[in-house]
PDB file of C-alpha atoms in Angstrom:
ATOM      1  CA  MET A   1     -18.266   1.946  11.380  1.00  0.00           C
ATOM      2  CA  ALA A   2     -15.229  -0.201  10.853  1.00  0.00           C
ATOM      3  CA  HIS A   3     -11.789   0.346  12.415  1.00  0.00           C
ATOM      4  CA  MET A   4      -9.036  -0.694  10.041  1.00  0.00           C
ATOM      5  CA  GLY A   5      -5.988  -0.071  12.253  1.00  0.00           C
ATOM      6  CA  ASP A   6      -2.700  -0.812  10.475  1.00  0.00           C
ATOM      7  CA  LEU A   7      -4.591  -2.278   7.517  1.00  0.00           C
ATOM      8  CA  VAL A   8      -5.040   1.112   5.927  1.00  0.00           C
ATOM      9  CA  PHE A   9      -2.599   3.913   5.444  1.00  0.00           C
ATOM     10  CA  ASN A  10      -4.743   6.739   3.890  1.00  0.00           C
ATOM     11  CA  ARG A  11      -2.688   8.743   1.308  1.00  0.00           C
ATOM     12  CA  ARG A  12       0.515   7.915   3.341  1.00  0.00           C
ATOM     13  CA  TYR A  13       3.271   5.388   2.242  1.00  0.00           C
ATOM     14  CA  PRO A  14       2.670   2.319   4.424  1.00  0.00           C
ATOM     15  CA  PHE A  15       5.062   0.385   6.567  1.00  0.00           C
ATOM     16  CA  VAL A  16       4.977  -3.161   5.286  1.00  0.00           C
ATOM     17  CA  ASP A  17       6.331  -5.144   8.228  1.00  0.00           C
ATOM     18  CA  ARG A  18       7.731  -8.186   6.620  1.00  0.00           C
ATOM     19  CA  SER A  19       9.502  -9.333   9.737  1.00  0.00           C
ATOM     20  CA  ALA A  20       5.898  -9.858  11.222  1.00  0.00           C
ATOM     21  CA  GLY A  21       4.791 -11.655   8.159  1.00  0.00           C
ATOM     22  CA  ALA A  22       3.243  -8.736   6.107  1.00  0.00           C
ATOM     23  CA  ASN A  23       2.792  -9.605   2.430  1.00  0.00           C
ATOM     24  CA  ILE A  24       1.575  -6.966  -0.119  1.00  0.00           C
ATOM     25  CA  LYS A  25      -0.346  -9.589  -2.264  1.00  0.00           C
ATOM     26  CA  SER A  26      -2.143 -10.845   0.880  1.00  0.00           C
ATOM     27  CA  TRP A  27      -2.909  -7.242   1.871  1.00  0.00           C
ATOM     28  CA  ILE A  28      -4.480  -6.603  -1.421  1.00  0.00           C
ATOM     29  CA  SER A  29      -6.652  -9.689  -0.975  1.00  0.00           C
ATOM     30  CA  VAL A  30      -7.715  -8.667   2.568  1.00  0.00           C
ATOM     31  CA  LEU A  31      -8.715  -5.199   1.332  1.00  0.00           C
ATOM     32  CA  ASP A  32     -10.685  -6.988  -1.428  1.00  0.00           C
ATOM     33  CA  LYS A  33     -12.584  -9.050   1.145  1.00  0.00           C
ATOM     34  CA  THR A  34     -13.218  -5.931   3.259  1.00  0.00           C
ATOM     35  CA  LEU A  35     -14.629  -4.125   0.236  1.00  0.00           C
ATOM     36  CA  LYS A  36     -17.083  -6.969  -0.443  1.00  0.00           C
ATOM     37  CA  THR A  37     -18.058  -7.229   3.303  1.00  0.00           C
ATOM     38  CA  PHE A  38     -19.040  -3.548   4.000  1.00  0.00           C
ATOM     39  CA  ASP A  39     -21.500  -1.347   2.177  1.00  0.00           C
ATOM     40  CA  LYS A  40     -21.003   2.066   0.749  1.00  0.00           C
ATOM     41  CA  GLU A  41     -22.517   3.738   3.864  1.00  0.00           C
ATOM     42  CA  THR A  42     -19.681   2.322   6.068  1.00  0.00           C
ATOM     43  CA  ILE A  43     -17.358   4.805   7.682  1.00  0.00           C
ATOM     44  CA  PHE A  44     -13.833   3.385   8.054  1.00  0.00           C
ATOM     45  CA  VAL A  45     -11.383   4.500  10.704  1.00  0.00           C
ATOM     46  CA  PHE A  46      -7.745   4.271   9.482  1.00  0.00           C
ATOM     47  CA  GLY A  47      -4.757   3.523  11.608  1.00  0.00           C
ATOM     48  CA  HIS A  48      -2.594   6.054   9.599  1.00  0.00           C
ATOM     49  CA  ALA A  49      -3.294   8.976   7.244  1.00  0.00           C
ATOM     50  CA  PHE A  50      -1.078  11.700   5.867  1.00  0.00           C
ATOM     51  CA  ASP A  51      -3.453  14.424   6.916  1.00  0.00           C
ATOM     52  CA  PRO A  52      -5.116  14.059  10.319  1.00  0.00           C
ATOM     53  CA  GLU A  53      -8.499  14.994   8.919  1.00  0.00           C
ATOM     54  CA  LYS A  54      -8.248  11.881   6.594  1.00  0.00           C
ATOM     55  CA  ILE A  55      -8.210   9.412   9.398  1.00  0.00           C
ATOM     56  CA  THR A  56     -11.771   8.389   8.397  1.00  0.00           C
ATOM     57  CA  GLY A  57     -12.964   7.599   5.013  1.00  0.00           C
ATOM     58  CA  ASN A  58     -15.056   5.426   2.813  1.00  0.00           C
ATOM     59  CA  LYS A  59     -14.720   2.476   0.333  1.00  0.00           C
ATOM     60  CA  GLU A  60     -13.168   4.724  -2.288  1.00  0.00           C
ATOM     61  CA  ASP A  61     -10.266   5.337   0.169  1.00  0.00           C
ATOM     62  CA  LEU A  62      -9.796   1.635   0.630  1.00  0.00           C
ATOM     63  CA  LYS A  63      -9.814   1.061  -3.130  1.00  0.00           C
ATOM     64  CA  ALA A  64      -7.234   3.933  -3.553  1.00  0.00           C
ATOM     65  CA  PHE A  65      -4.894   2.223  -1.141  1.00  0.00           C
ATOM     66  CA  GLN A  66      -5.385  -1.149  -2.644  1.00  0.00           C
ATOM     67  CA  ASP A  67      -4.669   0.382  -6.102  1.00  0.00           C
ATOM     68  CA  TYR A  68      -1.531   1.873  -4.597  1.00  0.00           C
ATOM     69  CA  LEU A  69      -0.363  -1.632  -3.366  1.00  0.00           C
ATOM     70  CA  ALA A  70      -1.021  -3.077  -6.804  1.00  0.00           C
ATOM     71  CA  LYS A  71       0.756  -0.316  -8.747  1.00  0.00           C
ATOM     72  CA  LEU A  72       3.782  -0.739  -6.253  1.00  0.00           C
ATOM     73  CA  LEU A  73       4.034  -4.367  -7.154  1.00  0.00           C
ATOM     74  CA  VAL A  74       3.685  -3.895 -10.905  1.00  0.00           C
ATOM     75  CA  PHE A  75       6.336  -1.138 -10.803  1.00  0.00           C
ATOM     76  CA  VAL A  76       8.780  -3.032  -8.842  1.00  0.00           C
ATOM     77  CA  GLU A  77       8.377  -6.125 -10.806  1.00  0.00           C
ATOM     78  CA  SER A  78       8.843  -4.277 -14.164  1.00  0.00           C
ATOM     79  CA  GLU A  79      12.036  -2.796 -12.558  1.00  0.00           C
ATOM     80  CA  ILE A  80      13.387  -6.171 -11.652  1.00  0.00           C
ATOM     81  CA  LYS A  81      12.472  -7.666 -15.017  1.00  0.00           C
ATOM     82  CA  SER A  82      14.499  -4.824 -16.632  1.00  0.00           C
ATOM     83  CA  GLY A  83      17.546  -5.919 -14.831  1.00  0.00           C
ATOM     84  CA  LYS A  84      17.690  -3.158 -12.133  1.00  0.00           C
ATOM     85  CA  SER A  85      19.359  -3.926  -8.920  1.00  0.00           C
ATOM     86  CA  LYS A  86      17.728  -3.553  -5.497  1.00  0.00           C
ATOM     87  CA  GLU A  87      19.776  -0.353  -4.919  1.00  0.00           C
ATOM     88  CA  ASP A  88      18.407   1.027  -8.259  1.00  0.00           C
ATOM     89  CA  VAL A  89      14.868   0.149  -7.399  1.00  0.00           C
ATOM     90  CA  LEU A  90      15.104   1.864  -4.000  1.00  0.00           C
ATOM     91  CA  LYS A  91      16.306   5.159  -5.727  1.00  0.00           C
ATOM     92  CA  ALA A  92      12.769   5.622  -7.072  1.00  0.00           C
ATOM     93  CA  THR A  93      10.966   8.652  -5.774  1.00  0.00           C
ATOM     94  CA  SER A  94       7.524   7.830  -6.929  1.00  0.00           C
ATOM     95  CA  VAL A  95       5.460   4.842  -8.349  1.00  0.00           C
ATOM     96  CA  PRO A  96       3.974   5.488 -11.834  1.00  0.00           C
ATOM     97  CA  GLY A  97       0.245   6.350 -11.707  1.00  0.00           C
ATOM     98  CA  VAL A  98       0.360   7.044  -8.027  1.00  0.00           C
ATOM     99  CA  THR A  99      -0.118  10.852  -7.201  1.00  0.00           C
ATOM    100  CA  GLU A 100      -1.776  11.124  -3.768  1.00  0.00           C
ATOM    101  CA  TRP A 101       0.621   9.150  -1.566  1.00  0.00           C
ATOM    102  CA  LYS A 102       2.815  11.288   0.469  1.00  0.00           C
ATOM    103  CA  GLY A 103       5.278  11.385   3.381  1.00  0.00           C
ATOM    104  CA  ASP A 104       8.395   9.455   4.214  1.00  0.00           C
ATOM    105  CA  GLY A 105       8.536   5.945   3.563  1.00  0.00           C
ATOM    106  CA  ILE A 106       8.378   5.160  -0.182  1.00  0.00           C
ATOM    107  CA  GLN A 107      11.733   3.255   0.099  1.00  0.00           C
ATOM    108  CA  ARG A 108      10.239   1.069   2.757  1.00  0.00           C
ATOM    109  CA  SER A 109       7.434   0.220   0.313  1.00  0.00           C
ATOM    110  CA  LEU A 110       9.871  -0.372  -2.476  1.00  0.00           C
ATOM    111  CA  GLN A 111      12.050  -2.582  -0.354  1.00  0.00           C
ATOM    112  CA  ALA A 112       9.150  -4.710   0.858  1.00  0.00           C
ATOM    113  CA  ALA A 113       7.834  -5.140  -2.651  1.00  0.00           C
ATOM    114  CA  TYR A 114      11.358  -6.138  -3.953  1.00  0.00           C
ATOM    115  CA  GLU A 115      11.841  -8.686  -1.117  1.00  0.00           C
ATOM    116  CA  GLU A 116       8.442 -10.145  -1.651  1.00  0.00           C
ATOM    117  CA  LEU A 117       8.958 -10.472  -5.402  1.00  0.00           C
ATOM    118  CA  THR A 118      12.524 -11.896  -5.252  1.00  0.00           C
ATOM    119  CA  GLU A 119      12.151 -14.268  -2.177  1.00  0.00           C
ATOM    120  CA  VAL A 120      13.081 -17.708  -2.757  1.00  0.00           C
ATOM    121  CA  LYS A 121      10.153 -20.130  -2.231  1.00  0.00           C
TER     122      LYS A 121
END
């Protein structure tokens, strides 16, 4: 069993705490390391889930969350490249190819991705 804490939001839009140093690209990388570290028999305990009964899960759930994060970045990057403003990006109500994520908070994800992709290095 592996307790994932705030690292996994199962089927619920995540809170990407940029003020505490959260970075979506790094989050994807950490999930990749986690997937390589644990076997398919591992039960994961998630810090957050849309449905209370989905507070535990398996590697497929981790892959699904990782996929959500990747699609979020691809979507926001394409919106930025097409010339959309931050305000326009934040009006989105879904991410293409993402059907299972629910709850409040998609704007938080969109804003975090926008900030990460446009930050001056």
